[in-house]
PDB file of C-alpha atoms in Angstrom:
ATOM      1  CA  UNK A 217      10.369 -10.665  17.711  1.00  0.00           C
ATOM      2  CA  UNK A 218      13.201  -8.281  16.579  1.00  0.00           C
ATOM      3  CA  UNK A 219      12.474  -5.584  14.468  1.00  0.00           C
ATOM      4  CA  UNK A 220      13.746  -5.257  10.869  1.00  0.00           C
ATOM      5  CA  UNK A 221      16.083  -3.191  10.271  1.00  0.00           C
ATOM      6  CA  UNK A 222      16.382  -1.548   7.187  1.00  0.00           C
ATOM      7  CA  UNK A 223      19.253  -2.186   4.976  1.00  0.00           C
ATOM      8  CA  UNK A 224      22.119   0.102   4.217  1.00  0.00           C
ATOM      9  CA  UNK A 225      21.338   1.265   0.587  1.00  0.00           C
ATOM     10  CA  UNK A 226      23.510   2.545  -1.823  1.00  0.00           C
ATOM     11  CA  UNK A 227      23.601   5.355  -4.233  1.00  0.00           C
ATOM     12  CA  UNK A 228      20.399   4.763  -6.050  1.00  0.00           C
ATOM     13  CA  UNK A 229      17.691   7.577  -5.573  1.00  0.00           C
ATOM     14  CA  UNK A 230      14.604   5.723  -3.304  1.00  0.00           C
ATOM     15  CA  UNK A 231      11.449   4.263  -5.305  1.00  0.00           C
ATOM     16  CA  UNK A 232       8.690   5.700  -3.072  1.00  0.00           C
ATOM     17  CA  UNK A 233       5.866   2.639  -3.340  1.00  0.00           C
ATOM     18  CA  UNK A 234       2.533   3.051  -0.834  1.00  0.00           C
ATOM     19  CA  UNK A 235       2.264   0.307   1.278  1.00  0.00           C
ATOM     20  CA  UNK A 236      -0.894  -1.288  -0.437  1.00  0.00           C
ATOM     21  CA  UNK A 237       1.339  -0.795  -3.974  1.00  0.00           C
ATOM     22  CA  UNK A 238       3.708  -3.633  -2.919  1.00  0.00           C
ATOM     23  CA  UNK A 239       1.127  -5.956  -3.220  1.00  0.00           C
ATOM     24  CA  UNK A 240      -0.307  -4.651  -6.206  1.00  0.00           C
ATOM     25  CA  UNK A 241       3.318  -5.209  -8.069  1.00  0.00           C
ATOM     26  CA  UNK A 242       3.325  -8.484  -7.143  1.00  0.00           C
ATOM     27  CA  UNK A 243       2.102  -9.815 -10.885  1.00  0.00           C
ATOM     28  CA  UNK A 244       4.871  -7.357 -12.081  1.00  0.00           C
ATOM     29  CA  UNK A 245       7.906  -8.150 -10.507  1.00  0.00           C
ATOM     30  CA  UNK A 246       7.122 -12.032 -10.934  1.00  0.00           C
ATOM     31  CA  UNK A 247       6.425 -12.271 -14.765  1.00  0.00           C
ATOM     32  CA  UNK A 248       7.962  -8.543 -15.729  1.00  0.00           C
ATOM     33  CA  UNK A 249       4.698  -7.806 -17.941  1.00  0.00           C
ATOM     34  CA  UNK A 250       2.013  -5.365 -17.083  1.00  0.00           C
ATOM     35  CA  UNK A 251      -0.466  -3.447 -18.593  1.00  0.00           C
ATOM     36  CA  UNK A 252      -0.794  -0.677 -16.168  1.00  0.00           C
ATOM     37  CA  UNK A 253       1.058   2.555 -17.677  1.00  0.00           C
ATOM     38  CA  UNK A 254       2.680   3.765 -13.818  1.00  0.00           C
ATOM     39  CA  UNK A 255       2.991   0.620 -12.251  1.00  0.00           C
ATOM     40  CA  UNK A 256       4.620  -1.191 -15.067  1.00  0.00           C
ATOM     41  CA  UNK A 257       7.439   0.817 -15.396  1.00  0.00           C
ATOM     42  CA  UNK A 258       7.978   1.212 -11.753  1.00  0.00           C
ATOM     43  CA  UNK A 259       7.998  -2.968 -11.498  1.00  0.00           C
ATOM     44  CA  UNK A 260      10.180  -3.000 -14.429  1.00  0.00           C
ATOM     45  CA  UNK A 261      12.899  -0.649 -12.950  1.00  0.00           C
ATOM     46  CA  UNK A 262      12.943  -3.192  -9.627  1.00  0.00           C
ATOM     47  CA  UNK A 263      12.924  -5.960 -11.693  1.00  0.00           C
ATOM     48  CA  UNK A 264      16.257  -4.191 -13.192  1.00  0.00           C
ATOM     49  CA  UNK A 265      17.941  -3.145  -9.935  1.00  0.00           C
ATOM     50  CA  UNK A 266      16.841  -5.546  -7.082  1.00  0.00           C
ATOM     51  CA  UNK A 267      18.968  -3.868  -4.823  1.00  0.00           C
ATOM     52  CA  UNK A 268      17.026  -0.880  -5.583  1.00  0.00           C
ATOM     53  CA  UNK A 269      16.133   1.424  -2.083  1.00  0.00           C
ATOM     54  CA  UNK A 270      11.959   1.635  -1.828  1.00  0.00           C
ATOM     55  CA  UNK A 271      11.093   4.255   0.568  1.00  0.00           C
ATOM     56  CA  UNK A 272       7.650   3.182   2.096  1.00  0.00           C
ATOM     57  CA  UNK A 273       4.828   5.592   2.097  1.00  0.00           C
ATOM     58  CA  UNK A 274       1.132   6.181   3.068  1.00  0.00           C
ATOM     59  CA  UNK A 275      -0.320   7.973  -0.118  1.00  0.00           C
ATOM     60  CA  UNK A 276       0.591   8.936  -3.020  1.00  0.00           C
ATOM     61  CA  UNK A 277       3.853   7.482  -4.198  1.00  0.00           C
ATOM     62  CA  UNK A 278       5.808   7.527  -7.624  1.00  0.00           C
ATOM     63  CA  UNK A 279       2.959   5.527  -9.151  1.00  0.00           C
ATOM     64  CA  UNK A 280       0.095   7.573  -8.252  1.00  0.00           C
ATOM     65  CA  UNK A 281       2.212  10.387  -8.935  1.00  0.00           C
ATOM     66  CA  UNK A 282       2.260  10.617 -13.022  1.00  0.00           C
ATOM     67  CA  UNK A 283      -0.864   8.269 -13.280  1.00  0.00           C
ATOM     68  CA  UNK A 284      -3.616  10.127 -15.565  1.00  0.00           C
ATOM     69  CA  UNK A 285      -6.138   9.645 -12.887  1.00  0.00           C
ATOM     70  CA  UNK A 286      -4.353  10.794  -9.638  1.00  0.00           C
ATOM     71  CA  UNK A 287      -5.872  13.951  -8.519  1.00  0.00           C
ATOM     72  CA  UNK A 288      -2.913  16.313  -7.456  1.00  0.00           C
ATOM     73  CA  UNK A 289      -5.036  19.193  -6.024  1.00  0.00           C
ATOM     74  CA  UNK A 290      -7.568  16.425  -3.898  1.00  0.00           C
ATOM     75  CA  UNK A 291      -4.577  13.880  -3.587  1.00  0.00           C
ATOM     76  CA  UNK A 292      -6.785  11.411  -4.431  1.00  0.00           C
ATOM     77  CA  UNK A 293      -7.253   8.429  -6.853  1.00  0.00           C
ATOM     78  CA  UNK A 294     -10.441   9.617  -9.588  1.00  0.00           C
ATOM     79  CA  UNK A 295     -10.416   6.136 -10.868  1.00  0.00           C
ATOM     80  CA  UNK A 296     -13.809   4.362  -9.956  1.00  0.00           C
ATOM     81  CA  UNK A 297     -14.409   7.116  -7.410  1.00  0.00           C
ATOM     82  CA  UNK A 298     -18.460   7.322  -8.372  1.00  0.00           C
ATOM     83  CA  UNK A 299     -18.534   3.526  -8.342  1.00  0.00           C
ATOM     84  CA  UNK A 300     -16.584   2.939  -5.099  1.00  0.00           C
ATOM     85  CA  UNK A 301     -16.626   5.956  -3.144  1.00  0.00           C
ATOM     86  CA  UNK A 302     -14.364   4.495  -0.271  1.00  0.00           C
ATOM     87  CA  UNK A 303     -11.472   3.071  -2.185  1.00  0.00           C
ATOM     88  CA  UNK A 304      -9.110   6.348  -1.309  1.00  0.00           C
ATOM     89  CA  UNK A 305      -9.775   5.537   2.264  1.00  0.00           C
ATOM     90  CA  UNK A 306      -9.607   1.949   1.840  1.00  0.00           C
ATOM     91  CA  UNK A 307      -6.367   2.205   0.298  1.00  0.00           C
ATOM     92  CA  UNK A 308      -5.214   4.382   2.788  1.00  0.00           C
ATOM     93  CA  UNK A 309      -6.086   1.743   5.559  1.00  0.00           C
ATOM     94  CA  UNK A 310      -4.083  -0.727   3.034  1.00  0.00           C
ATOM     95  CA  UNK A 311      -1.090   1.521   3.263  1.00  0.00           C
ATOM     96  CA  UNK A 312      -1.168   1.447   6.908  1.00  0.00           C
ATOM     97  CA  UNK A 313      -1.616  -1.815   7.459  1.00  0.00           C
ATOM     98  CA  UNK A 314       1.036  -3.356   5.033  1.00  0.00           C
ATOM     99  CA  UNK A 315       3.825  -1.058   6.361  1.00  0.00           C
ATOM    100  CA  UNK A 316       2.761  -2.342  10.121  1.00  0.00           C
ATOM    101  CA  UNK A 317       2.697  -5.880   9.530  1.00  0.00           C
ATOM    102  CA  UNK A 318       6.082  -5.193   8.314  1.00  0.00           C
ATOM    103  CA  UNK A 319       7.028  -4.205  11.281  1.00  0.00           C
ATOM    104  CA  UNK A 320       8.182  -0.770   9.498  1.00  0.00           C
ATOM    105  CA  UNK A 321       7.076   2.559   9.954  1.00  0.00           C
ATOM    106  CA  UNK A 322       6.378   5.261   6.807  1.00  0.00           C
ATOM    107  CA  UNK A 323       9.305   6.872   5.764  1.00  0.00           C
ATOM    108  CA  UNK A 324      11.677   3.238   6.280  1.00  0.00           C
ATOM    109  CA  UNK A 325      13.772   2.130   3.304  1.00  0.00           C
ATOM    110  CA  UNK A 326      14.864  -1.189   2.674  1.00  0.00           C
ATOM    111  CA  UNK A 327      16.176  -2.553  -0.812  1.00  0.00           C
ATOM    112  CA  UNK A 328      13.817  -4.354  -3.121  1.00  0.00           C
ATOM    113  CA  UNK A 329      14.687  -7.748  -2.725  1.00  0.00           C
ATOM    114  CA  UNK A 330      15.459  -7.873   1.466  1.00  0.00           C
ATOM    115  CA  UNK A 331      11.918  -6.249   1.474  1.00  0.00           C
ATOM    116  CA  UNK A 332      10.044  -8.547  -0.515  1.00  0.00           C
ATOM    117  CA  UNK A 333      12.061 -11.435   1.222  1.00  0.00           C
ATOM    118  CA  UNK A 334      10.537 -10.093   4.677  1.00  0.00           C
ATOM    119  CA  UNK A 335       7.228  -9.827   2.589  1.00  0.00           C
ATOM    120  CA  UNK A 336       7.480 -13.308   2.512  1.00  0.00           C
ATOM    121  CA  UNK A 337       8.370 -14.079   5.895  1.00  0.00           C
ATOM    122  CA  UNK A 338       5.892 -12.209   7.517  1.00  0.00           C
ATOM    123  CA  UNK A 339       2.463 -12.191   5.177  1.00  0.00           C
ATOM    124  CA  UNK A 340       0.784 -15.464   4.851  1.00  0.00           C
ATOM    125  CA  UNK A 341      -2.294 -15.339   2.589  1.00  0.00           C
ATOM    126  CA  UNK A 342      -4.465 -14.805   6.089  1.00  0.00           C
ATOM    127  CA  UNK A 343      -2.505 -12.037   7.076  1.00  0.00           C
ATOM    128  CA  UNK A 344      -2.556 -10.690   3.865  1.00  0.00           C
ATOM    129  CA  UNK A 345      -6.509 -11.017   3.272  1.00  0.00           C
ATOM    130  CA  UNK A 346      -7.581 -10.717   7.250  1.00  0.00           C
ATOM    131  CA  UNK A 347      -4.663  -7.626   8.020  1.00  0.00           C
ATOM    132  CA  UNK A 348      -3.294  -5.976   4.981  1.00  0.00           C
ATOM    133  CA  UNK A 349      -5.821  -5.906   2.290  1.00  0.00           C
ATOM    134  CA  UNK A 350      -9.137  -6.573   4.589  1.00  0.00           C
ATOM    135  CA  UNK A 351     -10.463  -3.056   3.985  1.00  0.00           C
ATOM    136  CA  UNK A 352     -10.125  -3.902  -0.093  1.00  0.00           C
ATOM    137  CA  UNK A 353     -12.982  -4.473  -2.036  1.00  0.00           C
ATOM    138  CA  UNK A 354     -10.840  -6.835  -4.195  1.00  0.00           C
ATOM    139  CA  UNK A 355      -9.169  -9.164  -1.572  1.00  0.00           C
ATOM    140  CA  UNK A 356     -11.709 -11.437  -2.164  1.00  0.00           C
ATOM    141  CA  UNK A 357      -9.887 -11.823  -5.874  1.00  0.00           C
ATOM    142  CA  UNK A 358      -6.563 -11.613  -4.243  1.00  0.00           C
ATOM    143  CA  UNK A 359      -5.792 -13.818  -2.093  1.00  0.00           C
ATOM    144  CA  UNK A 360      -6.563 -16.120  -4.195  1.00  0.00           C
ATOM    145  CA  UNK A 361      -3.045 -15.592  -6.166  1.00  0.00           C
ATOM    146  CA  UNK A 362      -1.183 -14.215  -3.494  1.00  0.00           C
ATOM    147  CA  UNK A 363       0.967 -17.092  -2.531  1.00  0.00           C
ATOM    148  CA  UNK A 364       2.324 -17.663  -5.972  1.00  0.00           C
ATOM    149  CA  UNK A 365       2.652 -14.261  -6.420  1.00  0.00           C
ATOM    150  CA  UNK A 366       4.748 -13.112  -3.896  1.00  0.00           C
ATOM    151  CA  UNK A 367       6.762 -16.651  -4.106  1.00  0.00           C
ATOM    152  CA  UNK A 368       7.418 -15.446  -7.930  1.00  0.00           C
ATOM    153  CA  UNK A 369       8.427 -11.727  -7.458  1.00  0.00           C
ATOM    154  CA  UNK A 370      10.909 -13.288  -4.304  1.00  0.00           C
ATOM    155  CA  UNK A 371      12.443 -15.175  -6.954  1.00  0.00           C
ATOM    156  CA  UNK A 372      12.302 -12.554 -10.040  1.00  0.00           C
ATOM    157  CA  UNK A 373      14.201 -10.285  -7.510  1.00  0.00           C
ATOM    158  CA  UNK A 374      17.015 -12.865  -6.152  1.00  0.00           C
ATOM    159  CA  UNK A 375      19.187 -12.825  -9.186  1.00  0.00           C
ATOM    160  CA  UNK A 376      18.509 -16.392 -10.309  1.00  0.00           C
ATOM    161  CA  UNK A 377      16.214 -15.116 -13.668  1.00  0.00           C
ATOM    162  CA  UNK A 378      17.557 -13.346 -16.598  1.00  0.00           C
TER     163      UNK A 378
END
């Protein structure tokens, strides 16, 4: 199988998303509405530019980054971390795993819409809930909706809606 490769990109400074954060955008880039105060915006500026460079990272990325509960001295999410003690680590793992089933490595860029298109292509909902997400303690919840989800934000980012 050949390996992406990653699409010349214009001018426009990288989005750095985590690996796991693609699939939380999902809801985002399909239906453009979001509560979450980071993420939101982030979708919303794809959802503007498809063509829009996303660098791919493990860690902290430009949603963490001004989110009220990313911890910039730990570089750590705070959010739940009494609850679910593991869900840095488990996102970490989440990361990993979504940039590998890619077939890309941390640090690749590829614009918006070729890399939700490969998305697509190469996570099913199994691969999704047994490879990406399976160290999540919400895949359960997940994969569920992924299939329509990622089949929306393909189309949100194609050109064909407003």
């Amino acid at each position: 199988e050949a390996k992406p490769k990653p699409s010349s990109v214009g001018p426009a400074k990288p989005i750095t998303i985590r690996g796991h954060h693609l699939f939380d955008m999902l809801e985002a880039l399909g239906t453009g509405k979001s509560n979450h105060k980071t993420l939101g915006p982030v979708a919303q500026k794809i959802r503007a530019n498809p063509k829009v460079p996303i660098k791919l990272v493990v860690g902290v990325d430009d949603i963490c980054a001004p989110c009220e509960w990313w911890d910039h001295e730990k570089n750590h999410c705070k959010k739940n971390l009494t609850k679910y003690p593991r869900d840095n680590a488990n996102s970490l793992t989440s990361d990993k795993n979504a940039i590998r089933v890619l077939g890309m490595k941390p640090g690749d860029v590829m614009n918006a819409d070729d890399l939700y298109r490969l998305i697509k292509a190469r996570v099913t909902k199994k691969v999704f809930a047994e490879e990406v997400c399976v160290a999540c303690r919400l895949v359960d919840k997940c994969k569920e909706t992924y299939e329509p989800k990622i089949a929306a934000a393909v189309e949100a980012l194609s050109g064909s809606n407003p």
